[in-house]
Tab-separated table of C-alpha atoms in Angstrom:
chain	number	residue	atom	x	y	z
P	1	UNK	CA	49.585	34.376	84.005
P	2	UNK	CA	51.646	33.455	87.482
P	3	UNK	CA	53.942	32.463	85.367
P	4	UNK	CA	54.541	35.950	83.025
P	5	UNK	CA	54.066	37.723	86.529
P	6	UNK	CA	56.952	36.117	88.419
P	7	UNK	CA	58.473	36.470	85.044
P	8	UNK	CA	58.419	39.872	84.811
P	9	UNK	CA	59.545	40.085	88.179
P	10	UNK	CA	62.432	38.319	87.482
P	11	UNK	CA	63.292	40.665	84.477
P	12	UNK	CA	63.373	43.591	87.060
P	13	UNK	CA	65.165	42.331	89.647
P	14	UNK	CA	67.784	41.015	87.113
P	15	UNK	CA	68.339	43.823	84.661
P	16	UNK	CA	72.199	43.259	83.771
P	17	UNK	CA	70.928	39.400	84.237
P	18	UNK	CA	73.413	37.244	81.661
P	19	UNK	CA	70.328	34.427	81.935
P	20	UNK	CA	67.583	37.067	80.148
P	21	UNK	CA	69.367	38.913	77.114
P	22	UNK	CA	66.214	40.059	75.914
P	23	UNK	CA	66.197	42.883	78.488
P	24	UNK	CA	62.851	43.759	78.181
P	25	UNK	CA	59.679	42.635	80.144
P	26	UNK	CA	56.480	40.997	78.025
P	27	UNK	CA	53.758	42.422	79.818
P	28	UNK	CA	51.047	40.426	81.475
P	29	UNK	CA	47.342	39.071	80.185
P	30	UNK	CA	46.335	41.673	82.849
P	31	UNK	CA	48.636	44.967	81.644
P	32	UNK	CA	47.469	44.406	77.974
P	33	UNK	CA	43.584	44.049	78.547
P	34	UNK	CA	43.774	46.796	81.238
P	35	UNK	CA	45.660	49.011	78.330
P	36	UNK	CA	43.285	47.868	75.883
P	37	UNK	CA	40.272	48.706	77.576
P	38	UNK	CA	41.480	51.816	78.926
P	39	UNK	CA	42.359	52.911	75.146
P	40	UNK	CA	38.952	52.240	73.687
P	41	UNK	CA	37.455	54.129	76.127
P	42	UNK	CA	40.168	57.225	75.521
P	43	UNK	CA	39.465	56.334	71.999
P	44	UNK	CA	35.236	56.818	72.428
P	45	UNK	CA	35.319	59.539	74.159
P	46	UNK	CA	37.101	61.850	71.655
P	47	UNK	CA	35.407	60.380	68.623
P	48	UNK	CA	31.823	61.023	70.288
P	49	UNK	CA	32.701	64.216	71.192
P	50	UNK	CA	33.019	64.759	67.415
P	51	UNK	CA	30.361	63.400	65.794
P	52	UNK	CA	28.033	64.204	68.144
P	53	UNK	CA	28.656	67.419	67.948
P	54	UNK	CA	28.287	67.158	72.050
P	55	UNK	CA	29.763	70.506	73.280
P	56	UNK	CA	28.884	73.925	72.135
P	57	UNK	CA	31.829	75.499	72.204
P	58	UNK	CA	34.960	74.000	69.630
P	59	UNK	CA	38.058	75.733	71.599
P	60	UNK	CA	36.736	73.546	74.786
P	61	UNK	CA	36.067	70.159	72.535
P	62	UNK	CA	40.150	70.899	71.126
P	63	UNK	CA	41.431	71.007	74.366
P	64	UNK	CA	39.745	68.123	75.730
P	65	UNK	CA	40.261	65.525	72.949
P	66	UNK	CA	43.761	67.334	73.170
P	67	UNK	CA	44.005	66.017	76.394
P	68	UNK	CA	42.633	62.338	75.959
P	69	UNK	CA	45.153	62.045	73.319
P	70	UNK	CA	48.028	62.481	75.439
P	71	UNK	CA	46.317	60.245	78.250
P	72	UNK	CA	46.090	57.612	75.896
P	73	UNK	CA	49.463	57.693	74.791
P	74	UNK	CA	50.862	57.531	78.301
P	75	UNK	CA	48.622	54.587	78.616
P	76	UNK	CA	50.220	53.086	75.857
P	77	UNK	CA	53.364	53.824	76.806
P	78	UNK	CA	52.979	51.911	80.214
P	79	UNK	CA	50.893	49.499	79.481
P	80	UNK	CA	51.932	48.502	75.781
P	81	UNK	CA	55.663	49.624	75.284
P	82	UNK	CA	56.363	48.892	78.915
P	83	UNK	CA	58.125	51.917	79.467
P	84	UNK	CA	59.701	52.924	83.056
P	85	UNK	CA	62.592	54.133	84.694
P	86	UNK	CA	64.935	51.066	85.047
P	87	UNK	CA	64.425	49.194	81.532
P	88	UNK	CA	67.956	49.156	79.954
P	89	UNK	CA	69.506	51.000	82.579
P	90	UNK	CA	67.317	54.300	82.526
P	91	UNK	CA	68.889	54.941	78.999
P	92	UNK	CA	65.143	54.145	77.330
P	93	UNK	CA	63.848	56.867	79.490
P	94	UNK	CA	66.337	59.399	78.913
P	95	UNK	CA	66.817	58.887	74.716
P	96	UNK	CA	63.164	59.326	74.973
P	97	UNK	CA	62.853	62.172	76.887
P	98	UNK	CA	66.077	63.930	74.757
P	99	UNK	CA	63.492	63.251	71.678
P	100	UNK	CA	60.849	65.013	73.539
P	101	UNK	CA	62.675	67.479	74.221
P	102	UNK	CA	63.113	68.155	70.157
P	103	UNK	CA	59.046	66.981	69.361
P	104	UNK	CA	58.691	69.802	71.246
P	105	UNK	CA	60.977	72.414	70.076
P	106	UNK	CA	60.135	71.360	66.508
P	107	UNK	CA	56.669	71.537	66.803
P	108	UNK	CA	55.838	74.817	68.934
P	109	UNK	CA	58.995	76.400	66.805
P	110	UNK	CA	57.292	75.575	63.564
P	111	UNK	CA	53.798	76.412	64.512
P	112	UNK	CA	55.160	79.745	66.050
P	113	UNK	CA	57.384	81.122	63.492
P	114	UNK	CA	55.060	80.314	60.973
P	115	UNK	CA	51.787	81.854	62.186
P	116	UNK	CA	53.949	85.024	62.890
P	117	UNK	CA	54.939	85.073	59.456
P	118	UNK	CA	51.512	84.584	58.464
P	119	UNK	CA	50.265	87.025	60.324
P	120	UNK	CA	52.812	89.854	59.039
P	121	UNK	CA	53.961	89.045	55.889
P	122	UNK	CA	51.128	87.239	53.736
P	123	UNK	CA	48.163	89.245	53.003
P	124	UNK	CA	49.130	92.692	51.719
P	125	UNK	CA	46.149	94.880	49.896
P	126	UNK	CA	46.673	97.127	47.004
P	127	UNK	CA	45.917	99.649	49.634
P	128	UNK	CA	49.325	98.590	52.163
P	129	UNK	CA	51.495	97.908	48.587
P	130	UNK	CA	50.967	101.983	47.165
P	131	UNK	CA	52.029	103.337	51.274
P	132	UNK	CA	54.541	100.982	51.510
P	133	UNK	CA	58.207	102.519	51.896
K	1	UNK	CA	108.585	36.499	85.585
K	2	UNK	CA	106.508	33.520	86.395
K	3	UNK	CA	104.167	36.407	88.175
K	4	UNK	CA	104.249	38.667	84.776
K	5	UNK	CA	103.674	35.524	82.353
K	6	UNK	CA	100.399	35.597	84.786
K	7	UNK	CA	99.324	38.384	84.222
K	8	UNK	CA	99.828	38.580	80.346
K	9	UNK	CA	97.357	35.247	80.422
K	10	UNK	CA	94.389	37.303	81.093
K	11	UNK	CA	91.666	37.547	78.636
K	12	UNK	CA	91.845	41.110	76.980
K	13	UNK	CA	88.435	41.935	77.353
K	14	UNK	CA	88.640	41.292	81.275
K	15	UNK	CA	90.825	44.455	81.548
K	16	UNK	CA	87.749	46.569	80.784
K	17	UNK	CA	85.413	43.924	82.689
K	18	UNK	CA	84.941	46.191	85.945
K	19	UNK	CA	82.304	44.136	87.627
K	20	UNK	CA	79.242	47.156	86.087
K	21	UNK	CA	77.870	45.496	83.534
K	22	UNK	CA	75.767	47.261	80.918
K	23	UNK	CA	72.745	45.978	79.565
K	24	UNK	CA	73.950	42.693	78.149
K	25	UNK	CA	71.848	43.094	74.643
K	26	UNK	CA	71.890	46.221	72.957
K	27	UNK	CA	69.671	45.298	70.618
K	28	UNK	CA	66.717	46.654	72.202
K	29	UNK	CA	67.958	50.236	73.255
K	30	UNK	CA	69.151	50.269	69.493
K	31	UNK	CA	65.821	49.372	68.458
K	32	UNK	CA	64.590	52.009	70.898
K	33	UNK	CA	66.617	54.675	69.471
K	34	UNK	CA	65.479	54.256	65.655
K	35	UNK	CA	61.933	54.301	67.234
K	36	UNK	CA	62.742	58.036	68.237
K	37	UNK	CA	64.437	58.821	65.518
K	38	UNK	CA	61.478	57.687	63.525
K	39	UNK	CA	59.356	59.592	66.322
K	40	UNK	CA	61.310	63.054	65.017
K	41	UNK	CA	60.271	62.132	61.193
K	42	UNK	CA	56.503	62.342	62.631
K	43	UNK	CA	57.377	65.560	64.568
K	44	UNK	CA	58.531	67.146	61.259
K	45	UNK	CA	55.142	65.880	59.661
K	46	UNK	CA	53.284	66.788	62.281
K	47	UNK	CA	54.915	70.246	62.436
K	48	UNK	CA	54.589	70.669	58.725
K	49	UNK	CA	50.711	69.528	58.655
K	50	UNK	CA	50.313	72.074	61.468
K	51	UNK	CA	51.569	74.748	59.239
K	52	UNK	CA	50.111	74.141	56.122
K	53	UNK	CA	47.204	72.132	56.903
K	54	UNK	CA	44.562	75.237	56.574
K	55	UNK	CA	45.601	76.019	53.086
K	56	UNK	CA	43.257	74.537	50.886
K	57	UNK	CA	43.524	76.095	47.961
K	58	UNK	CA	39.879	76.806	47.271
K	59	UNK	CA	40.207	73.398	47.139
K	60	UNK	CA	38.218	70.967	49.803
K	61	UNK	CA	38.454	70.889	53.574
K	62	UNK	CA	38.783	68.302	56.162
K	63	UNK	CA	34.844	68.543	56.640
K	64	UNK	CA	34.346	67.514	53.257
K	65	UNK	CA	36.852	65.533	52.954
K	66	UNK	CA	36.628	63.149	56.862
K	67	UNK	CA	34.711	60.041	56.727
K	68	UNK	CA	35.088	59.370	60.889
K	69	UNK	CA	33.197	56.451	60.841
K	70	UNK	CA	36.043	55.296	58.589
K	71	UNK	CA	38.601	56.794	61.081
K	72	UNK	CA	36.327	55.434	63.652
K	73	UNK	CA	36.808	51.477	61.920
K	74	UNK	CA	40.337	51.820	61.242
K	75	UNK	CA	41.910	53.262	64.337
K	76	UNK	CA	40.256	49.881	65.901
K	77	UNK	CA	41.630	47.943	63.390
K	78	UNK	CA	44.972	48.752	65.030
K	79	UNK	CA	43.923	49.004	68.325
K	80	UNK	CA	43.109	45.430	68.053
K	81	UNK	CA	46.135	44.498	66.054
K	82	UNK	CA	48.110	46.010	69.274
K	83	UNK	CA	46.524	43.965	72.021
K	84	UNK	CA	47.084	40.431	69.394
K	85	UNK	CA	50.576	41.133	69.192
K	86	UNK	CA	50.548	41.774	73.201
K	87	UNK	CA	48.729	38.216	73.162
K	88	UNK	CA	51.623	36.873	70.924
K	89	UNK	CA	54.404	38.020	73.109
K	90	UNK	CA	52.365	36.670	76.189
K	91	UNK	CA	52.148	33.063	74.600
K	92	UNK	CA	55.831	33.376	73.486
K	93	UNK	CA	56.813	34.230	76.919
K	94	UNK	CA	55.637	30.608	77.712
K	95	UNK	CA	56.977	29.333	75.036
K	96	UNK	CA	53.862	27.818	72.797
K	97	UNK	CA	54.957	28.287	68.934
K	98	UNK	CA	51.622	27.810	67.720
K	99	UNK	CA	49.700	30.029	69.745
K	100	UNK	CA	52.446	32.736	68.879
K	101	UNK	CA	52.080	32.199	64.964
K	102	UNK	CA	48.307	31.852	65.588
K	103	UNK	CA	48.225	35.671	67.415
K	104	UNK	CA	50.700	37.047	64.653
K	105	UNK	CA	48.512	35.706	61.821
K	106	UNK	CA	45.809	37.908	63.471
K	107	UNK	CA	47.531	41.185	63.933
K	108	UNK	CA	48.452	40.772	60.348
K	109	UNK	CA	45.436	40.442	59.371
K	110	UNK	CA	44.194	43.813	61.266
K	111	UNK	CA	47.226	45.283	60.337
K	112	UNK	CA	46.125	44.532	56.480
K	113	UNK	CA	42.491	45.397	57.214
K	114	UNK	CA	43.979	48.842	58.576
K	115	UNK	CA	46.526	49.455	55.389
K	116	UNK	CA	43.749	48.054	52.856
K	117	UNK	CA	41.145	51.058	54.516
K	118	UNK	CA	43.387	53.605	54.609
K	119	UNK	CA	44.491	52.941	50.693
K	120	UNK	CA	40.637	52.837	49.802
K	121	UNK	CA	40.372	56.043	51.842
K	122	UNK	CA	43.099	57.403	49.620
K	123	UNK	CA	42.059	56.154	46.424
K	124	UNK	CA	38.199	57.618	47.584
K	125	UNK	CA	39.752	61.372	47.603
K	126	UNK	CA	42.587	61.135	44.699
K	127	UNK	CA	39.214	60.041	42.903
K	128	UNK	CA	37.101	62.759	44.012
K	129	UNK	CA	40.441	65.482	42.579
K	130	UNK	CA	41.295	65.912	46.284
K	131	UNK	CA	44.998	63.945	45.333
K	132	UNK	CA	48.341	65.523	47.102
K	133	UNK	CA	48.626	67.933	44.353
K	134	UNK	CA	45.636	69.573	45.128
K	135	UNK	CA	46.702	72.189	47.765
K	136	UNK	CA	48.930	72.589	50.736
K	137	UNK	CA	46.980	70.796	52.986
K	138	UNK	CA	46.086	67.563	51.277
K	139	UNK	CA	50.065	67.324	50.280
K	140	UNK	CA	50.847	67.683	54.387
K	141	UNK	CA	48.022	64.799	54.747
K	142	UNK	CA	49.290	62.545	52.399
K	143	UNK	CA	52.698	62.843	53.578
K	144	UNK	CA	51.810	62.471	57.062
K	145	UNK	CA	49.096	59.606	57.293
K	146	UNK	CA	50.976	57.797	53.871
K	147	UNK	CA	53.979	57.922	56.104
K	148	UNK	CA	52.435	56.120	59.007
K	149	UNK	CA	50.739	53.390	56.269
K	150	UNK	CA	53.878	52.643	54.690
K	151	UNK	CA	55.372	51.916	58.224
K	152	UNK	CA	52.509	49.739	58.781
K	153	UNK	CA	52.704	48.013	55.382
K	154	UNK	CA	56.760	47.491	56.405
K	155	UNK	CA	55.479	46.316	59.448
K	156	UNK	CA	53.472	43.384	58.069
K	157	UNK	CA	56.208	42.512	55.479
K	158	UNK	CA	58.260	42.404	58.763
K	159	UNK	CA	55.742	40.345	60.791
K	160	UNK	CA	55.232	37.780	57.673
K	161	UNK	CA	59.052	36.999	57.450
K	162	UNK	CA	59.164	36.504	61.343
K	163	UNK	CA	56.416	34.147	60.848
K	164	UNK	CA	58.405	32.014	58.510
K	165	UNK	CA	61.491	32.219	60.878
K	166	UNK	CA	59.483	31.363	63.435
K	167	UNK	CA	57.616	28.197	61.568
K	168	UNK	CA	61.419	27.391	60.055
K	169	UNK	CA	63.473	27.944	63.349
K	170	UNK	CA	61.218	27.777	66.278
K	171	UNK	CA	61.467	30.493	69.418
K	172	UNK	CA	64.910	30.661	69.694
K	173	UNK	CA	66.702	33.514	70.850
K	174	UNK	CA	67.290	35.374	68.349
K	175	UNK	CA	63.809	35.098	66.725
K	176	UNK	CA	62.720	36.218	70.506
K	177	UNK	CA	64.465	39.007	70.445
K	178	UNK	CA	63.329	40.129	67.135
K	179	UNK	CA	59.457	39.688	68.024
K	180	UNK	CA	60.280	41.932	70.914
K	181	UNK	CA	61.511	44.484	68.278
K	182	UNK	CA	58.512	44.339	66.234
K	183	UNK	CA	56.397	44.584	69.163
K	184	UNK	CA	57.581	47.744	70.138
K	185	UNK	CA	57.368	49.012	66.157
K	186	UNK	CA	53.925	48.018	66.203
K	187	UNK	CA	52.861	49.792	69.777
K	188	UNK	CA	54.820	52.623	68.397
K	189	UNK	CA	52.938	52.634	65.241
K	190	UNK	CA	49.808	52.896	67.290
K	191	UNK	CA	51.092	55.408	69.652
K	192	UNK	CA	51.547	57.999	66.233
K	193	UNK	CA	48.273	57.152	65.134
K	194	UNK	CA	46.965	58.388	68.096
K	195	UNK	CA	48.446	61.805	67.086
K	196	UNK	CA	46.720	61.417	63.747
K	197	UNK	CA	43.139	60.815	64.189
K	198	UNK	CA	43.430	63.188	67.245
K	199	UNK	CA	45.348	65.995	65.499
K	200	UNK	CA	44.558	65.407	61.874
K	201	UNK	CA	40.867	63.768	61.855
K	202	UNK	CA	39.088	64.863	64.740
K	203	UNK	CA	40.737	68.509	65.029
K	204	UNK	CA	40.442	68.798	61.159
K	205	UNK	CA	36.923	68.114	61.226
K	206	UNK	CA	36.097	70.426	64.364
K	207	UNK	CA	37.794	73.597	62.077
């Protein structure tokens, strides 16, 4: 484990290093049980929530499993895909924050357009057809 | 001219050498830009589930649909798969061959545990008439959660034929840095599914 630590230290201290092409630190024994354990509880939580029907109320249940779901994958992101700020020069951190950037337009863009449509334009009774201009 | 002969000696590439060096393997960014490329595919699933995925059809619903217990098995199935592989790229940081085919034999087998599931899963509604053709919202599951199996089962294909590269050619470079690829396919792969069973399984089941 000393080893993979002073490792890893190496790796950032060295980035543009010609010695370590890989570029890209492994982790240690400690990171990857820490993550692990971390995500199985993140994981619990949610699923109990569920099936146990625990909370009364559904829009506060959303939310929170809403919310362990995006803990968990910034645990991951750390703690598995050994993300930061200096691997490969900061470029990792920027391509991935352009893609957020477009998860996010994507998503809320779909999900917004298309419940307005839904909510204007789908259901239209006999009654709405014979006033309609 | 004996100082411009000198000068014409240089190397051509040490003309653009100006002492910042970039990252001296690209591989890895590469590999981390097809990841979010791959990450916008899921968006676009995502998006589209979130759309359609209340139209049934008069057809059946997540809640009759959702086995979590099943979720329950399978999203550990890859959980564990994740922290093997992190095992395997611990032991081939220190350079044991064994202990790294050992570790990759056993997030295979997870990884198959989780692909062989999720097809029985599949096979369990197609039987029950609840297939993709059914309605909107079972053709936005299948597309989605079939999408992140088939990267799985490419995954495994993937992790088999570094095995035998590994067995064949030992830990050398190159087979280093392509174990440090996979890793990050396979902790991406787990990172989406967290998006599933969250946003597909759980949430479907609490409409």
């Amino acid at each position: 484990m000393s080893t993979a630590d002073t490792e890893q230290a190496y790796d950032q201290r060295h980035v543009h290093s010609h010695h370590h092409p890989e570029g890209e630190a492994h982790g240690t024994f400690k990171g990857y049980v820490t993550g692990f354990i971390l995500s199985v509880i993140l994981t619990a939580i949610p699923f109990w929530l569920v099936m146990g029907d625990v909370l009364p109320s559904k829009q506060a249940t959303v939310f929170i499993i809403m919310g362990f779901a995006v803990v968990q994958i910034l645990v991951h992101m750390i703690y598995f895909l050994h993300m930061n700020t200096s691997s490969e020069g900061g470029w990792n951190m920027l391509a991935m924050i352009f893609t957020l950037v477009l998860v996010v337009i994507t998503l809320a863009g779909s999900l917004w357009v298309m419940f307005n449509m839904n909510e204007n334009m789908m259901p239209v009774s006999a009654h709405e057809m014979r006033n309609a201009p | 001219m004996s100082a411009h002969a000198a000068e014409t000696t240089f190397p051509p590439d040490s003309f653009y050498d100006t002492g910042e060096h970039h990252p001296q393997n690209g591989t890895m960014l590469g590999f981390w830009l097809y990841l979010m490329s791959d990450c916008l595919i899921f968006a676009v699933l995502f998006a589209m589930y979130g759309v359609v995925g209340a139209n049934y059809a008069a057809g059946p619903g997540p809640k009759d649909l959702f086995d979590l217990g099943l979720v329950a098995v399978n999203t550990a199935m890859l959980l564990l798969s994740s922290i093997t592989y992190g095992f395997a790229m611990l032991e081939m940081a220190r350079g044991r061959q064994n202990a790294v085919l050992g570790w990759l034999a056993i997030t295979g087998l997870f990884g198959l545990a989780f692909v062989g599931l999720e097809i029985y899963e599949f096979a369990h509604f197609i039987h029950e008439g609840a297939g993709p053709q059914r309605s909107a919202f079972l053709s936005a599951f299948f597309a989605l959660v079939g999408t992140h199996g088939l990267h799985v089962s490419f995954g495994i294909v993937w992790l088999v034929v570094l095995m035998v590269q590994v067995r064949k050619m030992g830990l050398t470079e190159p087979n280093r840095r392509r174990l440090a690829c996979l890793s990050l396919f396979w902790h991406f792969l787990d990172v989406i599914w967290i998006g599933v069973f969250t946003f597909v399984y759980l949430m479907g089941v609490l409409r």
